[in-house]
PDB file of C-alpha atoms in Angstrom:
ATOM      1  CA  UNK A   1    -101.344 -29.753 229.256  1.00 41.00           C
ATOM      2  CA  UNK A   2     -99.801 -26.454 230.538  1.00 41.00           C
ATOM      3  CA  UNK A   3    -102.904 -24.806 229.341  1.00 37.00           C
ATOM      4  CA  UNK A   4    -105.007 -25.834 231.790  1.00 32.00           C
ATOM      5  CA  UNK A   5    -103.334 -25.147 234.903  1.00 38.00           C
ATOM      6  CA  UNK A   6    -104.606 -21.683 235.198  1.00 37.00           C
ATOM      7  CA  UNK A   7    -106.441 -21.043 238.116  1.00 38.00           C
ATOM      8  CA  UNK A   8    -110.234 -22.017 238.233  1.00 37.00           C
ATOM      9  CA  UNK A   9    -109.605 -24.475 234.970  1.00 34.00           C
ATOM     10  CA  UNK A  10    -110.018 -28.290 235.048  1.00 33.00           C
ATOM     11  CA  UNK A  11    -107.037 -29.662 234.546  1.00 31.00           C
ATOM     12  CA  UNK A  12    -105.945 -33.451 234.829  1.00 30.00           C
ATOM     13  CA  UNK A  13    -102.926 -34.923 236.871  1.00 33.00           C
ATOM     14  CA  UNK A  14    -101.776 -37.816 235.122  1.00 31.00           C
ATOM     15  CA  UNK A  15     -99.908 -40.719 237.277  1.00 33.00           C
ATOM     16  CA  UNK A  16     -97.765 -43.252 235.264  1.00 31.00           C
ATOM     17  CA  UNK A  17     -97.760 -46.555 236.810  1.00 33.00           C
ATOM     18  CA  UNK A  18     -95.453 -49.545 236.085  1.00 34.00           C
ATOM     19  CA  UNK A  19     -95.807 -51.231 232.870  1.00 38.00           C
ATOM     20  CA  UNK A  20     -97.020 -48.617 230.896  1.00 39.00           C
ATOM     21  CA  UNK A  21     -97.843 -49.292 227.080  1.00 44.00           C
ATOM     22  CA  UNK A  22     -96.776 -46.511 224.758  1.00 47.00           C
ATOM     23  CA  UNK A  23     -97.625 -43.240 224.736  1.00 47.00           C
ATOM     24  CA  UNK A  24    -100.778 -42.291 222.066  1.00 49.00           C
ATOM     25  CA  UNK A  25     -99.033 -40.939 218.765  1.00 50.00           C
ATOM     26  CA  UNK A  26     -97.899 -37.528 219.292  1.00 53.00           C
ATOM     27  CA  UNK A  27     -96.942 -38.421 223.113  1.00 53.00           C
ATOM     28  CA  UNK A  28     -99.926 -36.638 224.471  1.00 55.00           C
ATOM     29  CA  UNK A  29    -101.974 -38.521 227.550  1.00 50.00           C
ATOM     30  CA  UNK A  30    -105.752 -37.286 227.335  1.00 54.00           C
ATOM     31  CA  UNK A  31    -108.400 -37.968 229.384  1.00 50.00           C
ATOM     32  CA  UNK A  32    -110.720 -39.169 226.435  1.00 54.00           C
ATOM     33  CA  UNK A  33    -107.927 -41.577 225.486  1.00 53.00           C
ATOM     34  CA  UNK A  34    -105.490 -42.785 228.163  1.00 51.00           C
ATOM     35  CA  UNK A  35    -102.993 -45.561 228.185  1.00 50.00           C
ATOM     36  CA  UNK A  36    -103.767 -48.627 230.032  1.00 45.00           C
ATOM     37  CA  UNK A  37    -102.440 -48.665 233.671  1.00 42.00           C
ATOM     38  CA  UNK A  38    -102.591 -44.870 233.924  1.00 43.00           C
ATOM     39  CA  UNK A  39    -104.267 -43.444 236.786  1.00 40.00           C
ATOM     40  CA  UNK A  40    -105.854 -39.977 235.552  1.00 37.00           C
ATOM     41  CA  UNK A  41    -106.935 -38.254 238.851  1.00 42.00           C
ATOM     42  CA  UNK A  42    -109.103 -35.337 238.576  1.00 41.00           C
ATOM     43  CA  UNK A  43    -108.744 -32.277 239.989  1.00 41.00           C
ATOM     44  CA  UNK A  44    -110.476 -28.650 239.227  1.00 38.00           C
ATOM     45  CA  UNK A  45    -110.507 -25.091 240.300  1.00 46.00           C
ATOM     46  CA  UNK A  46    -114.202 -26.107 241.743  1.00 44.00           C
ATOM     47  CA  UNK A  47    -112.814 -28.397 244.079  1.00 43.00           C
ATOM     48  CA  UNK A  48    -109.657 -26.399 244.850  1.00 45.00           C
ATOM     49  CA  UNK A  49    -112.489 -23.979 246.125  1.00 51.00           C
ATOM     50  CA  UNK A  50    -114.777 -26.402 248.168  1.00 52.00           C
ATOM     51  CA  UNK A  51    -111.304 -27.438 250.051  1.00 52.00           C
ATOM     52  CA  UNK A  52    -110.477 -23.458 250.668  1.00 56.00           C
ATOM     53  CA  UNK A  53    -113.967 -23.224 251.922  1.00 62.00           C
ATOM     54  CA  UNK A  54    -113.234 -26.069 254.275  1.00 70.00           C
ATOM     55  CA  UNK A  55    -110.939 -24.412 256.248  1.00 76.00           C
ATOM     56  CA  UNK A  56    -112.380 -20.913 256.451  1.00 91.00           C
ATOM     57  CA  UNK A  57    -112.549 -19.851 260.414  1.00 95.00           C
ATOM     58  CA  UNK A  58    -113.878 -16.456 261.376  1.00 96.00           C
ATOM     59  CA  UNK A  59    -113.113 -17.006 264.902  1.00 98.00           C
ATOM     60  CA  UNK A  60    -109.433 -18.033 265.993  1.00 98.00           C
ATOM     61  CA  UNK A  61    -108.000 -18.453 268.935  1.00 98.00           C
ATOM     62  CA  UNK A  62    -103.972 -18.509 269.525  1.00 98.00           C
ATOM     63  CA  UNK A  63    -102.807 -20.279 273.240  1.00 98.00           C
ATOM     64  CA  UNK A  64     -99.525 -18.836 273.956  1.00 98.00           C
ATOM     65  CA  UNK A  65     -98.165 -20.406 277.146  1.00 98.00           C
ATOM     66  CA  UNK A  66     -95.671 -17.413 277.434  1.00 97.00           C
ATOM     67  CA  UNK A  67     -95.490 -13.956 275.839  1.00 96.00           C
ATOM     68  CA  UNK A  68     -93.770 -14.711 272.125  1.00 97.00           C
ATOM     69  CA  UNK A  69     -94.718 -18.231 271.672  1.00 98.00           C
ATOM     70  CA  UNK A  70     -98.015 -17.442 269.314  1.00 98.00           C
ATOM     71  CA  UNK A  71     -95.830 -14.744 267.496  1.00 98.00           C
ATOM     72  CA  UNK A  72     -93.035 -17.549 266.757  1.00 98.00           C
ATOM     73  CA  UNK A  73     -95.250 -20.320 266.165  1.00 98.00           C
ATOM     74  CA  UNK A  74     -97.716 -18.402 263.937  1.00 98.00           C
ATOM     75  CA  UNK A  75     -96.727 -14.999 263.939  1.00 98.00           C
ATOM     76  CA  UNK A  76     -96.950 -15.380 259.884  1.00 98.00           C
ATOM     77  CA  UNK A  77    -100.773 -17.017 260.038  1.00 98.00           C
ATOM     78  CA  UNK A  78    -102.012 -14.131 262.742  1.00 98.00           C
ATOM     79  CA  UNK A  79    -100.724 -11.524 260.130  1.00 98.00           C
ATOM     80  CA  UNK A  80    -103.023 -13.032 257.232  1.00 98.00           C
ATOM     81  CA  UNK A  81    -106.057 -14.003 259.482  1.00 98.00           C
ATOM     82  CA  UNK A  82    -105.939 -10.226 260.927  1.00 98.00           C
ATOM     83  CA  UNK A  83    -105.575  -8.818 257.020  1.00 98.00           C
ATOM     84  CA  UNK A  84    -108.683 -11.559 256.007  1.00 97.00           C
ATOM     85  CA  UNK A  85    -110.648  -9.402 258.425  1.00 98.00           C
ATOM     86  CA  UNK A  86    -111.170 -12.422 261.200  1.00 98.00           C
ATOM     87  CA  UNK A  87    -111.490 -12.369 264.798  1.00 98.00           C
ATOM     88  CA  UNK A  88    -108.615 -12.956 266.260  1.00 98.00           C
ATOM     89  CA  UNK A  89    -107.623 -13.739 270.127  1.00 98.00           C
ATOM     90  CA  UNK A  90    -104.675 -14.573 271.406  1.00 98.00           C
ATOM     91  CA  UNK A  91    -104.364 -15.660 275.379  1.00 98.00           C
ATOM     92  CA  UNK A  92    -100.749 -15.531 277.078  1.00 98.00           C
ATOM     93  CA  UNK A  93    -100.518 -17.233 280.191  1.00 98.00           C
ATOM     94  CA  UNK A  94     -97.369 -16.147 281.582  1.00 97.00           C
ATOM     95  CA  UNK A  95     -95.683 -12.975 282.173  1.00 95.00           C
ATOM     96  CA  UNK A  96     -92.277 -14.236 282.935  1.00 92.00           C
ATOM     97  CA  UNK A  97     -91.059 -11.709 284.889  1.00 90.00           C
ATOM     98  CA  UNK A  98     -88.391 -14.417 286.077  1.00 88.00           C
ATOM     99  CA  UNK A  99     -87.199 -14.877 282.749  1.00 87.00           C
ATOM    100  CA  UNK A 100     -86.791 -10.710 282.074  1.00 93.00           C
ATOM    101  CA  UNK A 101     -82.792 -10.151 282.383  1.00 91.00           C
ATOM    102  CA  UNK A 102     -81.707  -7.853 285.200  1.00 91.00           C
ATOM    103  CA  UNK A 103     -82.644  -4.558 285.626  1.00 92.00           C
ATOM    104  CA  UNK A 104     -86.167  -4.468 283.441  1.00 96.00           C
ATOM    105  CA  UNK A 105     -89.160  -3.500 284.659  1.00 96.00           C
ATOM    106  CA  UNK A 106     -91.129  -6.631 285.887  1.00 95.00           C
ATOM    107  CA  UNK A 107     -94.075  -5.686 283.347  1.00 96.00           C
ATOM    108  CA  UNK A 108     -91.686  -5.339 280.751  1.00 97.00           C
ATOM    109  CA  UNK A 109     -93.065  -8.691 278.377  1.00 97.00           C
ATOM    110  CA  UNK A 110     -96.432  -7.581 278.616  1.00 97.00           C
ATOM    111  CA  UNK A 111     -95.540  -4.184 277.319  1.00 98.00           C
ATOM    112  CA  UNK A 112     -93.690  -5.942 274.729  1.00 98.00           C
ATOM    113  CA  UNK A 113     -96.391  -8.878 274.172  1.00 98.00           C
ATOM    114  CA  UNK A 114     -98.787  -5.369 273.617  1.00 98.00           C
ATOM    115  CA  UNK A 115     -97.076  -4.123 271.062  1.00 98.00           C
ATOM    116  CA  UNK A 116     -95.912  -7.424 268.562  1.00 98.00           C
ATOM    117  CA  UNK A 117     -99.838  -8.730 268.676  1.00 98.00           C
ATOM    118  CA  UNK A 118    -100.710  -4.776 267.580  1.00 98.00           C
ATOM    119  CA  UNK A 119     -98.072  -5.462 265.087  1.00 98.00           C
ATOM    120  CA  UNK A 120     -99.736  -8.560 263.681  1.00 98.00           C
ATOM    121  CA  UNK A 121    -103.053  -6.526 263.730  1.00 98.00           C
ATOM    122  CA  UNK A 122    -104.915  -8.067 266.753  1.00 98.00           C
ATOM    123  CA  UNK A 123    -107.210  -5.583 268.548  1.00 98.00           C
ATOM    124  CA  UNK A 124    -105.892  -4.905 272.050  1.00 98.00           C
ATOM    125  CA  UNK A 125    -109.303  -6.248 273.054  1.00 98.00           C
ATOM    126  CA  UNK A 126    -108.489  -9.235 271.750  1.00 98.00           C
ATOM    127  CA  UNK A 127    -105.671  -9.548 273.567  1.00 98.00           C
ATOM    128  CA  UNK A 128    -106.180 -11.881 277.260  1.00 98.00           C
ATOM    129  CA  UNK A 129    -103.080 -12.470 279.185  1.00 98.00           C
ATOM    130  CA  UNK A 130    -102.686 -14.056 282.992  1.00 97.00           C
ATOM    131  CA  UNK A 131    -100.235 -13.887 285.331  1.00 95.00           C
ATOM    132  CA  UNK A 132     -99.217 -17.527 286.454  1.00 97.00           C
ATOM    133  CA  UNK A 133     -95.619 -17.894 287.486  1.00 94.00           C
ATOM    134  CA  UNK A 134     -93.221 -19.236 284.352  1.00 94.00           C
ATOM    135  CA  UNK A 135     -92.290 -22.628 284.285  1.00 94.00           C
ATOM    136  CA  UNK A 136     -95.088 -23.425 286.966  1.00 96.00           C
ATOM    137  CA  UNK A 137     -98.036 -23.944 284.668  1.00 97.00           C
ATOM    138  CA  UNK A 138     -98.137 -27.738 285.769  1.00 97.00           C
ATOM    139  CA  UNK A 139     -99.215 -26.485 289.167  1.00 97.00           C
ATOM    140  CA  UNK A 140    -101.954 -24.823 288.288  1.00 98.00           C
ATOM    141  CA  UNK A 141    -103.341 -27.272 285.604  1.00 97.00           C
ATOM    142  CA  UNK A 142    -107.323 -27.311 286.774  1.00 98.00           C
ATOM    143  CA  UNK A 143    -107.382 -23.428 287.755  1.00 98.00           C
ATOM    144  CA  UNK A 144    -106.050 -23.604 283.247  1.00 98.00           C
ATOM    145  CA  UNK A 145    -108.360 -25.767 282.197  1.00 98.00           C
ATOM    146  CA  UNK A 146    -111.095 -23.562 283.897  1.00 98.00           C
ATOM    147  CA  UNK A 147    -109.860 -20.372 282.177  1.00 98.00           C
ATOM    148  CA  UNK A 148    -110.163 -22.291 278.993  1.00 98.00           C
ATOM    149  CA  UNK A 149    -113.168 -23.422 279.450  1.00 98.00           C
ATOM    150  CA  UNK A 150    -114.484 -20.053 279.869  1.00 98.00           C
ATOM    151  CA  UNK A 151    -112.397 -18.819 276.820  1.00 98.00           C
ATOM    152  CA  UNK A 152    -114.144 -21.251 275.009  1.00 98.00           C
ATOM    153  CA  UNK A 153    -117.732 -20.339 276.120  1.00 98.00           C
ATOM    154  CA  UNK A 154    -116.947 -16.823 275.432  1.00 98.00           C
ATOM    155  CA  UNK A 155    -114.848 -16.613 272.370  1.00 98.00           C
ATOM    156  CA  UNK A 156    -116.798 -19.636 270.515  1.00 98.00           C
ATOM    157  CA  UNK A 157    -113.636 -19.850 268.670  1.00 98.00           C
ATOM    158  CA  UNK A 158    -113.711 -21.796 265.238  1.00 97.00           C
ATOM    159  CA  UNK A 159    -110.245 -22.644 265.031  1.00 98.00           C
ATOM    160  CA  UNK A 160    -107.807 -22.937 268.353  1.00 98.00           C
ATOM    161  CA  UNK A 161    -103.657 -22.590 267.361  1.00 98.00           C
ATOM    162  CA  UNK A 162    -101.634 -24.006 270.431  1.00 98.00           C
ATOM    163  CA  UNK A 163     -98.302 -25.516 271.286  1.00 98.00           C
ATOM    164  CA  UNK A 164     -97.608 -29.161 269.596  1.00 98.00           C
ATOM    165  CA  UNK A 165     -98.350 -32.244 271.534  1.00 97.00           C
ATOM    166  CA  UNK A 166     -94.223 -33.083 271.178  1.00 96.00           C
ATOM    167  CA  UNK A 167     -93.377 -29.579 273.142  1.00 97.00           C
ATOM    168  CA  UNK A 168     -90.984 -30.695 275.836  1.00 97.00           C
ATOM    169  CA  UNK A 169     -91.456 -27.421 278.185  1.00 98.00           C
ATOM    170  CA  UNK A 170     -93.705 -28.303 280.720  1.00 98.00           C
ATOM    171  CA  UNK A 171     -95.782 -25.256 280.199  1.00 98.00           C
ATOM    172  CA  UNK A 172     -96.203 -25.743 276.520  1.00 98.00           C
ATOM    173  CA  UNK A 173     -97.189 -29.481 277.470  1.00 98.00           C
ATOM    174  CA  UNK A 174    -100.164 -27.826 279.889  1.00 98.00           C
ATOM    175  CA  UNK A 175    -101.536 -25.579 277.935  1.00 98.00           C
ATOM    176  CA  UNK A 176    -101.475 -27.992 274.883  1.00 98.00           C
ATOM    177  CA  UNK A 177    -103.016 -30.676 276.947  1.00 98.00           C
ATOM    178  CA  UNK A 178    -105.320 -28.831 278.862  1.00 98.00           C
ATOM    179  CA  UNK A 179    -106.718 -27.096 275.392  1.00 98.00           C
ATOM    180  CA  UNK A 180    -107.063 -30.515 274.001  1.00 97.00           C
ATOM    181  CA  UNK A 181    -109.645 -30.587 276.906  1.00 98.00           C
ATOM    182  CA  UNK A 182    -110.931 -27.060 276.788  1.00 98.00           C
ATOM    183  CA  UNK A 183    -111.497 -27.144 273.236  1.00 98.00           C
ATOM    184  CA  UNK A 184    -112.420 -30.997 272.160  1.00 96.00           C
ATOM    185  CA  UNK A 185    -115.045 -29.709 270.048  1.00 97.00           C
ATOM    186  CA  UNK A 186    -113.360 -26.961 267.986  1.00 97.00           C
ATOM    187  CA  UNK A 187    -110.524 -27.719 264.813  1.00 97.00           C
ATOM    188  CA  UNK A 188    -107.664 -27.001 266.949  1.00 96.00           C
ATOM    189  CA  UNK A 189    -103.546 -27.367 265.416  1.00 98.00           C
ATOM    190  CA  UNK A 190    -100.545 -27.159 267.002  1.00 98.00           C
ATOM    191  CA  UNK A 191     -97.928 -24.607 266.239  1.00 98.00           C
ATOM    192  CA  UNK A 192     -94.294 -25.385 265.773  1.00 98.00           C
ATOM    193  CA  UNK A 193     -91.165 -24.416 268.060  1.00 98.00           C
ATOM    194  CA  UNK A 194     -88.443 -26.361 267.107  1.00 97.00           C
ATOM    195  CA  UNK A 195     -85.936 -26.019 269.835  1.00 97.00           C
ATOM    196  CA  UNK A 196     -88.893 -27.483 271.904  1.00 97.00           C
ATOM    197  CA  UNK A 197     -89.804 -30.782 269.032  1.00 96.00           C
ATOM    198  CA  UNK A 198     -88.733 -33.155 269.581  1.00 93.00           C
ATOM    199  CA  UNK A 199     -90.410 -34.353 266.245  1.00 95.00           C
ATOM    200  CA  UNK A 200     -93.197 -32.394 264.488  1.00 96.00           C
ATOM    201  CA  UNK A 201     -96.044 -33.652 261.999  1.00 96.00           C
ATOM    202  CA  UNK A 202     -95.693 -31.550 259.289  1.00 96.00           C
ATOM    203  CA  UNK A 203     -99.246 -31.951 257.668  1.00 93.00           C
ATOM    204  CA  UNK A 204    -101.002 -28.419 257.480  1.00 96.00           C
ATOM    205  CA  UNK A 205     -99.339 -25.442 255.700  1.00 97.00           C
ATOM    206  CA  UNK A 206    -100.644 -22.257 255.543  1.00 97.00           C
ATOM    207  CA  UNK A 207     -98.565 -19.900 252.948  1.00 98.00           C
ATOM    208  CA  UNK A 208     -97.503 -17.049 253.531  1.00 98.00           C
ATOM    209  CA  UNK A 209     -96.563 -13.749 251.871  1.00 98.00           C
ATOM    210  CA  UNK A 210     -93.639 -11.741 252.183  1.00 98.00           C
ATOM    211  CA  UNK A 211     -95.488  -8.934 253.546  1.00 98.00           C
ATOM    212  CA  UNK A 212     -97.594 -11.646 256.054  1.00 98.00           C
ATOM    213  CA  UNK A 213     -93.435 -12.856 257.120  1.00 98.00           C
ATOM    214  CA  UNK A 214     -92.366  -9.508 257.450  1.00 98.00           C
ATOM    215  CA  UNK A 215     -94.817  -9.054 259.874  1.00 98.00           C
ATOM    216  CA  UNK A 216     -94.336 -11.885 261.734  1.00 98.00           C
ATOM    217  CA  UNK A 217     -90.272 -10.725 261.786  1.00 98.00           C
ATOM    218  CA  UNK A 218     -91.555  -6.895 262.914  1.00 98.00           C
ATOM    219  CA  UNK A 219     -93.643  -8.208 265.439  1.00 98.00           C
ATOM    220  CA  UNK A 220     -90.870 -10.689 266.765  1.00 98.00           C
ATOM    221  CA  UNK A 221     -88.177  -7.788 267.245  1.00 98.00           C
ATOM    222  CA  UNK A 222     -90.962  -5.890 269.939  1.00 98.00           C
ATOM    223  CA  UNK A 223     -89.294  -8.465 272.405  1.00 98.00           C
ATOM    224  CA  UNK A 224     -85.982  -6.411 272.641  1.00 97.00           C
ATOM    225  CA  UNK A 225     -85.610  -8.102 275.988  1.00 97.00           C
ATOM    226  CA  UNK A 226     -85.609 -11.415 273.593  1.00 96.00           C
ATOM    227  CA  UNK A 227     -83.640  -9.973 271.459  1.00 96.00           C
ATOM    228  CA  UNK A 228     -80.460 -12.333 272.962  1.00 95.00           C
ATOM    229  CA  UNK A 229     -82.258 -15.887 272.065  1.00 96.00           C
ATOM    230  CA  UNK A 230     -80.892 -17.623 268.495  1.00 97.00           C
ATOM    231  CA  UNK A 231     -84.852 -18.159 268.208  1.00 97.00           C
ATOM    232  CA  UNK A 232     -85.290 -14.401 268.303  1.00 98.00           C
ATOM    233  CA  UNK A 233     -82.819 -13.571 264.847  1.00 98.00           C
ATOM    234  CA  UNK A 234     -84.485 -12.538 261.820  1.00 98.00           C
ATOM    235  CA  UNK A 235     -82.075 -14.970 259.644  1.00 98.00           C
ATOM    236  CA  UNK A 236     -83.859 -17.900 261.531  1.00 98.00           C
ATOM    237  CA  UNK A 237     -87.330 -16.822 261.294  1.00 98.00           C
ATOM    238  CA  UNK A 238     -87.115 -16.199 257.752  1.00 98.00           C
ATOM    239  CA  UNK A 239     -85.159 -19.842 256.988  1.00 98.00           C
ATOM    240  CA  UNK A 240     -87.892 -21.355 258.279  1.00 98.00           C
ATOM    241  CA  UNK A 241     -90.659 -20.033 257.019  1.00 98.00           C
ATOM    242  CA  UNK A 242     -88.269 -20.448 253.466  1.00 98.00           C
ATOM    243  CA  UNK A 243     -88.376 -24.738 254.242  1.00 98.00           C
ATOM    244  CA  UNK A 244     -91.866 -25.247 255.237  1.00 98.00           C
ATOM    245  CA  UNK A 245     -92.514 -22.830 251.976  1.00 98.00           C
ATOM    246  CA  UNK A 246     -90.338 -25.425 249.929  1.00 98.00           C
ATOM    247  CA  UNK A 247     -92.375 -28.186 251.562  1.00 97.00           C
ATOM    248  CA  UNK A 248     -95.347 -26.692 250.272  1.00 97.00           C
ATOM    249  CA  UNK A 249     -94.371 -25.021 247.043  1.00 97.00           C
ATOM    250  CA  UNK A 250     -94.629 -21.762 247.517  1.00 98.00           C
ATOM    251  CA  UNK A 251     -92.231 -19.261 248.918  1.00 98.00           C
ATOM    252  CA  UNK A 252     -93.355 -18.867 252.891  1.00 98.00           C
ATOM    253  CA  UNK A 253     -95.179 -20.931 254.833  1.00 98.00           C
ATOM    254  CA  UNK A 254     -95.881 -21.988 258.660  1.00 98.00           C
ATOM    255  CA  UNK A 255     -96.644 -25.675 259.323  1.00 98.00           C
ATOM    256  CA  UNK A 256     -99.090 -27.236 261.852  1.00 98.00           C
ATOM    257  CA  UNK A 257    -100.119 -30.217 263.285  1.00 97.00           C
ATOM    258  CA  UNK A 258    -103.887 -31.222 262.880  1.00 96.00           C
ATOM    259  CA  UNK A 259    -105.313 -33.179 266.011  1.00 96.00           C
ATOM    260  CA  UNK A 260    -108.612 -32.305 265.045  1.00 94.00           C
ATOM    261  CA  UNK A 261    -110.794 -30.752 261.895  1.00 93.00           C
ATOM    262  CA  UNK A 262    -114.258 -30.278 261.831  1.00 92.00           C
ATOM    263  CA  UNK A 263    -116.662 -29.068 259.472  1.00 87.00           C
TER     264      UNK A 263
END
């Protein structure tokens, strides 16, 4: 059967159930003449394309509640949108000056958040950040949902990439639930950050390249004053885009969870 798993041939996945009667002579299943109690399930390069076509956004949006979160959630996914040739925004909502060590410039992330998105190949007018004060995004949840609102009527994004609904930081949780709000009417996923999951739904995968990882790792070290965090280290970046590729099978992959999908 290994000739027809080539790539836009028919080819048949055969599921053996209990009970089976023997094989036909030869052992070979066929789809003319299968055993009882076999479940031949049909699958073809055709519908491998209509799926692909499914999930084809030319609009994306990534909510970052902080300067690094899209790059570490999705960093890898940016990188191959941006190469596909889509639009892509990304909106940071904190600065977190507070969080800068001692002695840097208060602008310092934004500098930093400039040059990783440029990195990943998102136009610089693409880029929207804010300025509300780190760790006090609970605070300010309506004046949020208002700027999302408006990001939605302006952007008319197709696809919206934001923090998981298990997040524990309390501006993750904001900006994820307030973008379940915002954006109730767009395919929206949430991006992982496991030191914040608590759990995490792995059911979407996008794969990855090397060249789409090494991206994501090149724009990751532009936050030299992140340089310190265990989150920030090449060796963990690439690990983990090396399970959720095994997950898959393939070699690199980010996962997501799906809240909605529309089409």
């Amino acid at each position: 059967m290994n000739n027809f798993d080539s790539p836009g041939r028919v080819y048949w996945k055969v599921i053996l159930l209990t009970n089976l009667p023997s094989l036909p002579a030869g052992g070979q299943v066929t789809a003319q003449n299968p055993p009882v109690k076999v479940v031949i399930k049909f699958v073809s390069g055709l519908l491998s394309s209509i799926f692909v076509n499914m999930f084809d956004p030319k609009k994306i949006l990534v909510l970052a509640p902080h300067t690094d979160d899209g790059e570490l959630g999705c960093g890898g996914t940016i990188a191959k949108f941006c190469a596909e040739g889509k639009e892509v925004y990304y909106a940071a909502f904190c600065l977190c000056s507070k969080s800068l060590p001692a002695g840097l410039a208060p602008d310092t992330l934004e500098h930093e958040c400039r040059k990783a998105t440029a990195v990943l190949g998102i136009p610089a007018s693409n880029l929207i950040l804010f300025n509300y004060e780190v760790r006090e995004l609970p605070a300010s949840r309506q004046q949020i949902l208002e700027e999302l609102l408006q990001l939605n009527a302006k952007i008319k994004p197709e696809l919206v990439l934001l923090p998981a609904a298990s997040d524990i930081h309390q501006d993750h949780q904001t900006i994820h639930q307030e973008g379940m709000r915002a954006f109730k009417n767009v395919t929206f996923a949430g991006y992982e950050l496991p030191w914040n999951n608590y759990s995490f739904n792995t059911n979407f995968f996008i794969r990855l390249s090397e060249n789409e990882l090494n991206k994501k790792i090149q724009s990751l070290a532009s936050y030299q004053s992140q340089s310190h965090r265990s989150y920030m280290q090449e060796d963990f970046t690439r690990s983990l885009a090396k399970v959720r590729g095994v997950q898959c099978n393939t070699e690199f992959a980010e996962a997501f969870e799906i809240y909605k999908w529309i089409v």
